[in-house]
Short mmCIF file of C-alpha atoms and ligand atoms in Angstrom, two decimals:
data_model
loop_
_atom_site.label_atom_id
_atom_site.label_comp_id
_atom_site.label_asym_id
_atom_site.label_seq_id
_atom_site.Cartn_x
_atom_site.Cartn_y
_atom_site.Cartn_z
CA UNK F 138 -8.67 80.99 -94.26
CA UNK F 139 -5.27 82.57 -94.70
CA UNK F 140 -3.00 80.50 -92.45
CA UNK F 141 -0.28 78.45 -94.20
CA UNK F 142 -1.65 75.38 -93.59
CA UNK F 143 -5.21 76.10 -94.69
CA UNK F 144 -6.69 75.22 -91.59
CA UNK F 145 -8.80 77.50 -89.29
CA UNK F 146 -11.91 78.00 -86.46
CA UNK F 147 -15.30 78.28 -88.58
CA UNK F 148 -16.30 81.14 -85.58
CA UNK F 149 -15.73 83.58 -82.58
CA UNK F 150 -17.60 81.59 -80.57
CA UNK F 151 -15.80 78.20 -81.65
CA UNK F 152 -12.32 79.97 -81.14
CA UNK F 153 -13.18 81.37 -77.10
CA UNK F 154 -14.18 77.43 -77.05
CA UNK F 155 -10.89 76.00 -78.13
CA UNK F 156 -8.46 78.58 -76.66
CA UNK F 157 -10.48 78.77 -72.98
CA UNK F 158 -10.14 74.83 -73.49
CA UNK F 159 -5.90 75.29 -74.05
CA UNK F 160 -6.08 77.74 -70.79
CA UNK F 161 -8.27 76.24 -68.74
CA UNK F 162 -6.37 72.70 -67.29
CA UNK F 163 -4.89 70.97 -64.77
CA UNK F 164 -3.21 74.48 -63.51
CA UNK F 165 -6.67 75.65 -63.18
CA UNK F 166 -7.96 72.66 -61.07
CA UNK F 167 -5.00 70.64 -59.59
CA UNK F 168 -2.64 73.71 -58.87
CA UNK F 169 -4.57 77.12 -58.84
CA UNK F 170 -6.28 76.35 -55.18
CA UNK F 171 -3.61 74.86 -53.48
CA UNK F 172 -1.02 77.96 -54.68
CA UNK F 173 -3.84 80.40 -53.46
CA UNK F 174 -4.29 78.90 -50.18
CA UNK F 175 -0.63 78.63 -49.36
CA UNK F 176 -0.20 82.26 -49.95
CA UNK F 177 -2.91 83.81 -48.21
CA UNK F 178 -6.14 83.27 -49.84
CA UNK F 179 -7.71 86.91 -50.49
CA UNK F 180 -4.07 88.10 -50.24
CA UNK F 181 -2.95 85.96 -53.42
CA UNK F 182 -6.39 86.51 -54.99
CA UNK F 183 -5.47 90.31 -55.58
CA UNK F 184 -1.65 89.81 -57.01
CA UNK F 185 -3.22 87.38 -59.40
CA UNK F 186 -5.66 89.39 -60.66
CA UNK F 187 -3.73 91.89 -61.25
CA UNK F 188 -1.09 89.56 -63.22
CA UNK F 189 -3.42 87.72 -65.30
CA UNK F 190 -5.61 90.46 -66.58
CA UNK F 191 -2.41 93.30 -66.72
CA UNK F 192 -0.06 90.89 -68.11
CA UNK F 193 -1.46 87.42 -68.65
CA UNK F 194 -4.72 89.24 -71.00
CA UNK F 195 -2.07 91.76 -72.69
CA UNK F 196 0.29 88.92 -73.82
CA UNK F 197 -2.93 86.92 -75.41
CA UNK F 198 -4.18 89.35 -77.34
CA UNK F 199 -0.49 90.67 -78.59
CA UNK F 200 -0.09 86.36 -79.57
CA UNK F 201 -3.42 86.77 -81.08
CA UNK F 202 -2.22 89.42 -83.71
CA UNK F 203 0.98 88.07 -83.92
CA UNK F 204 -0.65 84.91 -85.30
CA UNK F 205 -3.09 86.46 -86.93
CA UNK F 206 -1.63 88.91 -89.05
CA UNK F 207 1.19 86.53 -90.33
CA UNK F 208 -0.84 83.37 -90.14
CA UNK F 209 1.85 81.60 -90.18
CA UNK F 210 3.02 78.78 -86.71
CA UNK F 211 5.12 80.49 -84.10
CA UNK F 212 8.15 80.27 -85.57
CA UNK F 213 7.67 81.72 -88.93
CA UNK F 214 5.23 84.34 -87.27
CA UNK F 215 8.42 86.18 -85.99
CA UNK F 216 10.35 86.67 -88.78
CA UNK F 217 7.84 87.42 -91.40
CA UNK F 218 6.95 90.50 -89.53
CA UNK F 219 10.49 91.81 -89.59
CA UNK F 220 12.23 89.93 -92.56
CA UNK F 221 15.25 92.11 -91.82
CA UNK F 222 15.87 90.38 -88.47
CA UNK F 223 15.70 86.74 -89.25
CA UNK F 224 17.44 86.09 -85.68
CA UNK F 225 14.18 86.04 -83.87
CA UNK F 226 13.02 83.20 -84.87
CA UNK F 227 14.80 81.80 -82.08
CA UNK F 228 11.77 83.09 -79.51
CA UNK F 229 9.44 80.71 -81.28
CA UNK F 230 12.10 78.01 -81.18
CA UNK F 231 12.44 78.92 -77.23
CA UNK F 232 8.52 78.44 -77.24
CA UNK F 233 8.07 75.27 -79.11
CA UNK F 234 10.77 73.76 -77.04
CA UNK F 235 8.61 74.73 -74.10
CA UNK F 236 5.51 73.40 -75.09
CA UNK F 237 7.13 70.12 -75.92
CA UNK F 238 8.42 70.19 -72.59
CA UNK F 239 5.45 70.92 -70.48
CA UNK F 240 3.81 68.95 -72.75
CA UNK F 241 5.89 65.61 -71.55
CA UNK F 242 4.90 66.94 -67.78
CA UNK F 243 1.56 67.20 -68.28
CA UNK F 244 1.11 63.68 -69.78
CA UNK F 245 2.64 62.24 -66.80
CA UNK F 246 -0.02 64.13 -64.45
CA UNK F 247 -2.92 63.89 -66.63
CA UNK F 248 -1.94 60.16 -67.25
CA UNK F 249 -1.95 59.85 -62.79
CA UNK F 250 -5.65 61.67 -63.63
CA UNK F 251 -6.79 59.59 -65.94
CA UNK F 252 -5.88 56.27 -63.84
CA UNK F 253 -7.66 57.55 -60.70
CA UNK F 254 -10.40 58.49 -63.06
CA UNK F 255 -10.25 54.90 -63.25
CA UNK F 256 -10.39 53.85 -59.84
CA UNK F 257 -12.90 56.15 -59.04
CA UNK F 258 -15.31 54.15 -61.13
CA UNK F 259 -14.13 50.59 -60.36
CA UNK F 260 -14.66 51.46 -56.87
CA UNK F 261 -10.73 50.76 -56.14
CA UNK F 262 -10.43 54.09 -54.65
CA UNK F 263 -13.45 53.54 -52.22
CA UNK F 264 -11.88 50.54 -50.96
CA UNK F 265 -8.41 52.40 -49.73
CA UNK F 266 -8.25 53.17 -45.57
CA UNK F 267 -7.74 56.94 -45.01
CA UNK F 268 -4.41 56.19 -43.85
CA UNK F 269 -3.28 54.68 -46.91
CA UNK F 270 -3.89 57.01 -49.65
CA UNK F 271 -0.44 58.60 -49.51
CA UNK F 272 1.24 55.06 -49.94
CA UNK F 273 -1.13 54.04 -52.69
CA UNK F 274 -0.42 57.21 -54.90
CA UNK F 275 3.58 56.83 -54.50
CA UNK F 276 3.19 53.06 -55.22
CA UNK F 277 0.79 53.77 -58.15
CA UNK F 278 2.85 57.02 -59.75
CA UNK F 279 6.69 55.01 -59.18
CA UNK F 280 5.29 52.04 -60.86
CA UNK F 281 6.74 51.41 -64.07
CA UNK F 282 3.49 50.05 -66.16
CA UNK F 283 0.56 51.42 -64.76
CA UNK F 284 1.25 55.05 -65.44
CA UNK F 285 2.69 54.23 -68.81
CA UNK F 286 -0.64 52.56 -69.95
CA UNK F 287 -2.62 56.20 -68.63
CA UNK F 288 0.07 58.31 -70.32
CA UNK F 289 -0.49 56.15 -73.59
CA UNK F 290 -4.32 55.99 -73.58
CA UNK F 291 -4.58 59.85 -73.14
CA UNK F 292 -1.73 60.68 -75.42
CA UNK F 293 -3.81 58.53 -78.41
CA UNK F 294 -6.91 60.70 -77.66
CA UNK F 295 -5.39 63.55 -78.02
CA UNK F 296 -3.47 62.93 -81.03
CA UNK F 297 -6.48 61.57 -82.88
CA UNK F 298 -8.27 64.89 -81.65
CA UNK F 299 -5.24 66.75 -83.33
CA UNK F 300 -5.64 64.29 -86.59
CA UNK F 301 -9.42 65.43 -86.75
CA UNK F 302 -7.99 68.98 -87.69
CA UNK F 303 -8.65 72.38 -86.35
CA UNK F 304 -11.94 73.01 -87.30
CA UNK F 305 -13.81 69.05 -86.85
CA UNK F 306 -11.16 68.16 -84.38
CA UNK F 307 -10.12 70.54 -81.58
CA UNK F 308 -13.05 72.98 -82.22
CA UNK F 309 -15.69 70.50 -82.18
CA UNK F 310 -14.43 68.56 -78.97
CA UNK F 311 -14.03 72.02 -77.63
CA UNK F 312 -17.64 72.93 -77.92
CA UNK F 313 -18.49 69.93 -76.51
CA UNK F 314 -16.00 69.54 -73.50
CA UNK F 315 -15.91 73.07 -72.44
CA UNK F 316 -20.12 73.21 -71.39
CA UNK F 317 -19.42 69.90 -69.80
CA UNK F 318 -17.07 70.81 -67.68
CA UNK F 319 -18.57 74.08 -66.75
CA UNK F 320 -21.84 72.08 -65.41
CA UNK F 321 -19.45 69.13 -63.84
CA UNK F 322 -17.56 72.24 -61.75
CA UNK F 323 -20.63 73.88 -60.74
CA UNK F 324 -22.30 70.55 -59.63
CA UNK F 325 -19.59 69.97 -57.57
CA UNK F 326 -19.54 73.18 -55.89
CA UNK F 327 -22.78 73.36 -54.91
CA UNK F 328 -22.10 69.83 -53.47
CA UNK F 329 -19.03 71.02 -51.67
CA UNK F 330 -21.17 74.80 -50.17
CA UNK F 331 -23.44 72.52 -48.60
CA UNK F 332 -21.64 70.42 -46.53
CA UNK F 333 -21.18 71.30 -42.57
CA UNK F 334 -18.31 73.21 -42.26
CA UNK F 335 -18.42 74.34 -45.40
CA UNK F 336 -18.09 77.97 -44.70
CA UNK F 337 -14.08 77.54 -43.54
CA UNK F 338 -12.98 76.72 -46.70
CA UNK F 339 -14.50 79.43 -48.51
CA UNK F 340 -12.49 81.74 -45.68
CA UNK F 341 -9.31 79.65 -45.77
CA UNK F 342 -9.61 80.77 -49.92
CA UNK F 343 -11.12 84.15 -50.07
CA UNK F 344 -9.78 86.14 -46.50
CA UNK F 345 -6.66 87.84 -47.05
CA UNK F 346 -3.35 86.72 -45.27
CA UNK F 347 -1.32 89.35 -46.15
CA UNK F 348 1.22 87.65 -43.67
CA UNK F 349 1.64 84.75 -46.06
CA UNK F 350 2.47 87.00 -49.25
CA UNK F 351 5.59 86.65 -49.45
CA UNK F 352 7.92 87.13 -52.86
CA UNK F 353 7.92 83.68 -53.46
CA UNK F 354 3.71 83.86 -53.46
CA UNK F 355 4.13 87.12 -55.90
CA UNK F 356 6.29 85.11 -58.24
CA UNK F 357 3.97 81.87 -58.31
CA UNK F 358 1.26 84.43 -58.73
CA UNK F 359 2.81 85.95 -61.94
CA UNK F 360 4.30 82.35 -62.99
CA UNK F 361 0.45 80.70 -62.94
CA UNK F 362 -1.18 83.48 -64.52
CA UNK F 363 0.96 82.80 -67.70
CA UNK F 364 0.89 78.79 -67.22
CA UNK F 365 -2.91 78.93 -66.37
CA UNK F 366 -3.43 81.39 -69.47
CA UNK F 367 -1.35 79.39 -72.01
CA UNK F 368 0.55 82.26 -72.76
CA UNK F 369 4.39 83.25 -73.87
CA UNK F 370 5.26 79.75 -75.52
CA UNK F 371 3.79 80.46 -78.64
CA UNK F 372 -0.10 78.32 -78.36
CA UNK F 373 -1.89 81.65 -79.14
CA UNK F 374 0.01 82.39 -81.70
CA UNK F 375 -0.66 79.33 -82.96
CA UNK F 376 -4.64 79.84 -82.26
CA UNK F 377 -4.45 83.42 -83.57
CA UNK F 378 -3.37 82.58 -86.99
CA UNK F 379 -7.04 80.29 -86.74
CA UNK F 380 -8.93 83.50 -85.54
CA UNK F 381 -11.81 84.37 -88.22
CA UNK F 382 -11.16 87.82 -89.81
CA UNK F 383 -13.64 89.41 -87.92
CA UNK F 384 -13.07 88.56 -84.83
CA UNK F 385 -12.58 91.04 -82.15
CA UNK F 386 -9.49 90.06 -80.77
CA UNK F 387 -10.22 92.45 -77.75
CA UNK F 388 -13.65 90.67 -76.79
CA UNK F 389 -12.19 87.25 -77.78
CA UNK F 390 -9.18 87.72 -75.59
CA UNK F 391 -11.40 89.16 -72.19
CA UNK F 392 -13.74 86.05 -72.34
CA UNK F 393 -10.97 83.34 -72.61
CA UNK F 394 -9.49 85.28 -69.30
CA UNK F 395 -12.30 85.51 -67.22
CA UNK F 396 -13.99 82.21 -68.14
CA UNK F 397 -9.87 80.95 -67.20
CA UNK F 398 -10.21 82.94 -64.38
CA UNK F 399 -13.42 82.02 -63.04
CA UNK F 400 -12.83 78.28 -63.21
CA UNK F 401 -9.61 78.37 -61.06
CA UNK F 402 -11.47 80.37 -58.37
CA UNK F 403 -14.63 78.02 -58.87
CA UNK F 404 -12.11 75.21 -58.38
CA UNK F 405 -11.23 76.37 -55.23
CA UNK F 406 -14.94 76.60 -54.11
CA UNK F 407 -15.13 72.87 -55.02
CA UNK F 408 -12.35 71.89 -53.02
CA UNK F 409 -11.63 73.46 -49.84
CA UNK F 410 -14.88 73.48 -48.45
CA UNK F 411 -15.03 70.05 -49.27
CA UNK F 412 -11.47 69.01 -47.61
CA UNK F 413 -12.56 71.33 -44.40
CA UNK F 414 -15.89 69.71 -43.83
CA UNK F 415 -14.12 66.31 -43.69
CA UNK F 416 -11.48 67.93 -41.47
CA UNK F 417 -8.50 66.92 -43.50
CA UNK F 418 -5.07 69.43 -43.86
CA UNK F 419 -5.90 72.07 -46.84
CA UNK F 420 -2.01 72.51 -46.98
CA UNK F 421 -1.52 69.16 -49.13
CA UNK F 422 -0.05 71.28 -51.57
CA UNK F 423 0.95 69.40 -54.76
CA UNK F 424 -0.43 66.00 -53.49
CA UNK F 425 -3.64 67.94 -52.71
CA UNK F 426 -6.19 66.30 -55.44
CA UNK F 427 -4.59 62.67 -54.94
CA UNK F 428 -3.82 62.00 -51.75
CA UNK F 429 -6.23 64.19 -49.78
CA UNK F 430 -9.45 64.58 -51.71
CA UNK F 431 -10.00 61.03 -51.96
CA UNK F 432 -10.34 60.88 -48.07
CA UNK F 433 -12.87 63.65 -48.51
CA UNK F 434 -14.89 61.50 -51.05
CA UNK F 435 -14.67 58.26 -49.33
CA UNK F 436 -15.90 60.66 -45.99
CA UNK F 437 -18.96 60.75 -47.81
CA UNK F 438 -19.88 57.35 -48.93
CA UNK F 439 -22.53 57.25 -51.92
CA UNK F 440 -22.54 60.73 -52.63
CA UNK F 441 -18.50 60.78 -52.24
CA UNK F 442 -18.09 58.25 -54.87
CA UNK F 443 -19.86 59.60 -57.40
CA UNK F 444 -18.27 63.60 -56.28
CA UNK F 445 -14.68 61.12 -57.08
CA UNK F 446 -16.07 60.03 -60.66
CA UNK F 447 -17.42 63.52 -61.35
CA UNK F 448 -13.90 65.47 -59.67
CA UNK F 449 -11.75 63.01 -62.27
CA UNK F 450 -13.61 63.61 -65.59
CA UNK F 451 -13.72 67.11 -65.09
CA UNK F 452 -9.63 67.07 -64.30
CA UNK F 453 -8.79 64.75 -67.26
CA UNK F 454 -11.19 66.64 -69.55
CA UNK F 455 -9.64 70.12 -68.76
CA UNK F 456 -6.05 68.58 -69.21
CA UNK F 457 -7.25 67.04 -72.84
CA UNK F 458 -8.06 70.14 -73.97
CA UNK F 459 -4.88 72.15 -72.91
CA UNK F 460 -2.98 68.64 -74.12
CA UNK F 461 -4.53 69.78 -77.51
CA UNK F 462 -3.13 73.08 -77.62
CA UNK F 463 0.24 71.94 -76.77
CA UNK F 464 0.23 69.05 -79.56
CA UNK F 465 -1.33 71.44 -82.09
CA UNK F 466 1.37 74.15 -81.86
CA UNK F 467 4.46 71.06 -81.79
CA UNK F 468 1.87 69.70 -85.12
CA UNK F 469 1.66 72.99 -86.95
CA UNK F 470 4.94 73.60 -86.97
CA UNK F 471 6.17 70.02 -88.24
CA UNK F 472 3.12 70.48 -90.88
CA UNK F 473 4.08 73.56 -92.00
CA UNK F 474 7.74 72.16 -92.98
CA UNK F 475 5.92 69.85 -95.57
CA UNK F 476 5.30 66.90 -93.10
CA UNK F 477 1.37 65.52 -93.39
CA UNK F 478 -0.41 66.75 -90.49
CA UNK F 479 -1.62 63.11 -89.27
CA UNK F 480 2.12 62.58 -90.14
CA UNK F 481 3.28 65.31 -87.99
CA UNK F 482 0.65 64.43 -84.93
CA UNK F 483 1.89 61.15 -84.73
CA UNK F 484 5.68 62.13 -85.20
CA UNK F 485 5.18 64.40 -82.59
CA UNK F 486 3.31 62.15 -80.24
CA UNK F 487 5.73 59.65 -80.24
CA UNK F 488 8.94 62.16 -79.32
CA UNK F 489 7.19 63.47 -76.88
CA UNK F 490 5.97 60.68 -75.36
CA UNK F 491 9.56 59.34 -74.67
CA UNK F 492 9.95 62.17 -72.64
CA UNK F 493 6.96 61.61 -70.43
CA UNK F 494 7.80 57.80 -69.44
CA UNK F 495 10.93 59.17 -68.96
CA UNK F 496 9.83 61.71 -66.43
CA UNK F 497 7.18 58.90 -65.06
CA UNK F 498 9.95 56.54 -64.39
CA UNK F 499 12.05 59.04 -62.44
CA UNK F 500 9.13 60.22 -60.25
CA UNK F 501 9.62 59.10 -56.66
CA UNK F 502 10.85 55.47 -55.88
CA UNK F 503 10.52 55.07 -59.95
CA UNK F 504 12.96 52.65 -61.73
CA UNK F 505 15.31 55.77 -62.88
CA UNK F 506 15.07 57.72 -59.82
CA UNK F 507 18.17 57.43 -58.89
CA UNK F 508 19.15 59.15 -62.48
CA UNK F 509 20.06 62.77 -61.41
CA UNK F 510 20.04 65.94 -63.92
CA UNK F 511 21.78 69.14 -61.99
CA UNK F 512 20.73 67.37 -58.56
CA UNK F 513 17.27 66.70 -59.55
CA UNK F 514 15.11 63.77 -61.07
CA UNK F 515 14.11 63.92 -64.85
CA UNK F 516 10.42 64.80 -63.40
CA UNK F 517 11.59 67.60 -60.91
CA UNK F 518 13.55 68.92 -63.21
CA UNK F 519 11.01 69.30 -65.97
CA UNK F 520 8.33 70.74 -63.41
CA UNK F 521 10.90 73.26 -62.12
CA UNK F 522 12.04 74.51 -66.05
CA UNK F 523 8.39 74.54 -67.19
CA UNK F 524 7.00 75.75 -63.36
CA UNK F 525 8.83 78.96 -63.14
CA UNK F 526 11.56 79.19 -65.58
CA UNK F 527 10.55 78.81 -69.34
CA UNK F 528 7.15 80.57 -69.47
CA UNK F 529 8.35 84.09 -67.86
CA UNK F 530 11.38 83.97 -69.83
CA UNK F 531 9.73 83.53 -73.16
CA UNK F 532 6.90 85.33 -72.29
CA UNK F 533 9.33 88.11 -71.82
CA UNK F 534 11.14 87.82 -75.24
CA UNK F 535 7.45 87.58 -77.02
CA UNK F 536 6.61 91.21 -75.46
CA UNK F 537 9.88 92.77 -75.70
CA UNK F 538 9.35 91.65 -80.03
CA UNK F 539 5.78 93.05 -79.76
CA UNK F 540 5.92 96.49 -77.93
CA UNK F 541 9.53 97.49 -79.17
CA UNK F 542 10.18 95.40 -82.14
CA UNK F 543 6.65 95.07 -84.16
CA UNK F 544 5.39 98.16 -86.22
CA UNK F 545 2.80 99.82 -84.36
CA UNK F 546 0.88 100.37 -87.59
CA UNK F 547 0.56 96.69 -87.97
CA UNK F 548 -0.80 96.18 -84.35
CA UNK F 549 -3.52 98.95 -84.42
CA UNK F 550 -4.68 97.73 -87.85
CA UNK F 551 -5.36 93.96 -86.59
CA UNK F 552 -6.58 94.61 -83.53
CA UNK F 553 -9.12 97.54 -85.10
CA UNK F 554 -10.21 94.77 -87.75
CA UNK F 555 -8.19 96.97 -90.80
CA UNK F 556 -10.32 99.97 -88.62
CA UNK F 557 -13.45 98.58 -88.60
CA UNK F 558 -13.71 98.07 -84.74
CA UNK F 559 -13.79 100.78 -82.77
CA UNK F 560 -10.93 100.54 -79.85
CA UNK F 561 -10.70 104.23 -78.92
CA UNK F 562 -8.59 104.81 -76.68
CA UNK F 563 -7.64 101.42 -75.76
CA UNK F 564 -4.72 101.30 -78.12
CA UNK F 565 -2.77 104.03 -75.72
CA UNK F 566 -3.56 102.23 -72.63
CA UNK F 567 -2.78 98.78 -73.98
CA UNK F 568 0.25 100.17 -75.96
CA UNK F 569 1.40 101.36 -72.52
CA UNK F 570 1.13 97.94 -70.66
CA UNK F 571 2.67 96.34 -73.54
CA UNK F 572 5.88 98.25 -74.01
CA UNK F 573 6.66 99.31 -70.09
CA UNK F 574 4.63 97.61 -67.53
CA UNK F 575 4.88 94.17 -69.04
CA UNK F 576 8.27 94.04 -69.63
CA UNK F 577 9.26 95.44 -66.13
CA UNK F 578 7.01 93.54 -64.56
CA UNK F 579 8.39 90.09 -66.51
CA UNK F 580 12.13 90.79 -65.77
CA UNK F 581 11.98 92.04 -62.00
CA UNK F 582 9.81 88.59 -61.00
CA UNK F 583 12.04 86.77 -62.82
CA UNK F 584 15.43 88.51 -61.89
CA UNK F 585 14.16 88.38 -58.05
CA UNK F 586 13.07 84.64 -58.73
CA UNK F 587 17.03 84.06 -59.69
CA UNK F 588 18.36 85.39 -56.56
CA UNK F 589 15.57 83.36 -54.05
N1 PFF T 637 -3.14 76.47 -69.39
C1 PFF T 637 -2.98 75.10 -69.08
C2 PFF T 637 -3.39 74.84 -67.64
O1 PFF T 637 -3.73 75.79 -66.92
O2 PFF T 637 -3.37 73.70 -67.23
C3 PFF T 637 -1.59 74.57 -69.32
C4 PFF T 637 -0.93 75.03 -70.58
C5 PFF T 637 -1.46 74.72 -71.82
C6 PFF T 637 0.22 75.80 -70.49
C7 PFF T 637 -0.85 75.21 -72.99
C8 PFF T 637 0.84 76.26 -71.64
C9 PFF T 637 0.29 75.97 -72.87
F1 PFF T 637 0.91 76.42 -73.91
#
């Protein structure tokens, strides 16, 4: 292992593990189907294809030799490729700042997972009237103490996960969590196909709406294809400078995208056939998975209670493992300053979870929601930087560094293995993404973002 810290995945296999584990999450599950079905199913489908394996792919694999050729945490990795400009540091700065932000975000939601996890199995949830589901999450997520105690108990998993170390901590509960999930998904979409009705919500996601594609839809499309990927803020850089020698950072990086991929759309075959059968409004948006898919379970008594146990895990598992990726890159970096790295986890833990009850506490009728930042609450304004500002705008300084900045020596000869993989004439095609279409792509979504 040549990363500065000593630590690295044991194999290929173990590394697709971990990283699909950082992609795949709660943007997978909890945001991917309600963003497609808002802006025209099929319609959507096709922009974010395009997006996540033209741009979302690209910027992986450049992250991956980034990391890997420097071993070093993302913000060392920049300026030991180019001593000469020391000033770019500052993009893995931007990065880490980003992860620790969407970090304290995703605590918050994965902590509101995590509690109805909860009630799923203590039957709470089963005992709420249709109409009242709305009014129970607002009560539940402005509380002060309730979410605080979910935040807390998920944060110390994954921190201890992080203390484990790279190889016996986040690869090993990788291995494990990533099967699971993949057989909790698929159980639940079979479930969902065969229920009457079923066949609507596999049209509401799938037909194209061309009508409903508007800008806005093209910019969430490119905006969750980085989020949903993990990429521009540094993680696979992070992940990279674990990649075993040999690994084919080509293969590795197609795998982690369409097992990402396949899980969002997968997602959306668990849910909307589900919430059509049981005749309740697919447009729930945000407040989709909490307010209107427990109606659906509780629609379908026995069988709906365990779908409500089974739908939870799988969410809270999905968001430990991207929770893990965020920690680890916010750990490395502290660890690789001469901090322990159970020192660092727990240093690092305990900033960011500040943050998070922060956020919690300013989310709807919360104690400091009446606590405004630039018109917004702590929690709005968090979701908004991390939602659609941060990620395109770093993701755009990491490619800019790697197509026009990088030697292209350096990138041929890690990608090829030193030349021992054949990539033929990928290197032209991939070059040609990286230094043009990328780059264009990144700044006219985010320039036309500014002016909506
Ligand atoms: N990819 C994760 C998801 O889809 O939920 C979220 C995420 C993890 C974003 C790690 C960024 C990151 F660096």
């Amino acid at each position: 292992m040549s990363t500065s810290t000593g630590e690295g995945f044991s194999s290929s296999f173990g590394a697709i593990m971990a990283a699909a584990g950082s992609a795949v999450g709660l943007g997978n599950i909890w945001r991917f189907p309600y963003i497609c079905g808002k802006y025209g199913g099929g319609a959507f489908l096709l922009v974010y294809i395009c997006f996540v394996f033209l741009i979302g792919m690209i910027l992986m694999m450049s992250e991956f030799v980034i990391g890997r050729r420097t071993g070093e945490d993302s913000v060392k990795a920049y300026p030991k490729l180019i001593p000469h400009r020391p000033g770019w540091k500052f993009v893995g700065v931007a990065g880490l700042v980003t992860c620790f932000l969407i970090l304290a975000i995703y605590l918050v939601i994965s902590g509101w997972t995590t509690n109805y996890f909860w009630e799923s199995l203590t039957g709470t949830l089963a005992g709420i009237a249709d109409g009242d589901f709305g009014l129970h999450f607002s009560e539940f997520a402005s509380s002060a103490l309730r979410p605080v105690i979910f935040i807390g108990l998920f944060l110390i998993l994954t921190t201890l996960v992080i203390i484990g170390g790279v190889e016996k901590g986040i690869e090993r509960v990788s291995k494990l969590l990533m099967p699971i999930l993949v057989v909790l998904l698929l159980v639940l979409c079979v479930r969902s196909l065969t229920l009457d009705g079923a066949s609507k919500g596999v049209a509401y996601l799938f037909q194209p709406d061309f009508t409903k594609l508007t800008g806005e839809g093209i910019l969430a499309a490119l905006g969750q294809a980085l989020f949903s990927l993990s990429v521009g803020m540094g993680v696979m850089i992070v992940y990279g400078s674990y990649l075993p020698k040999d690994d084919n950072i080509l293969k590795t990086s197609v795998w982690i995208t369409v097992c990402d991929f396949a899980i969002a759309v997968l997602s959306g075959i668990a849910i909307f056939p589900a919430v059509f059968a049981c005749g309740q409004d697919p447009t729930g948006g945000p407040g989709l998975v909490y307010q209107v898919l427990p109606m659906v379970f509780n629609s379908l008594g026995a069988v709906g209670r365990v779908f409500s146990i089974v739908f939870f895990l799988l969410l809270a598992l999905a968001a430990l493992t991207s929770a893990i990726s965020l920690l680890e890159a916010l750990t490395q970096w502290l660890s690789s300053e001469k901090v322990g790295r159970t020192a660092s986890a727990i240093l690092m833990s305990a900033a960011v979870v500040l943050l998070a009850v922060a956020a919690s506490f300013s989310f709807g009728d919360g104690i400091w929601s009446g606590f405004k930042l630039g018109g917004m609450q702590l929690f709005e304004l968090l979701d908004k930087l991390t939602g659609t500002i941060l990620p395109p705008v770093c993701a755009l300084m990491t490619i800019i560094f790697f197509g026009w900045f990088m030697r292209k020596e350096d990138i041929v000869d890690e990608l090829s293995n030193h030349g021992t993989v054949k990539v033929g004439y990928f290197n032209v095609f991939y070059y040609f993404l990286v230094r043009f279409v990328a780059p264009i792509a990144l700044l006219v979504v985010l320039i036309s973002g500014l002016f909506n």
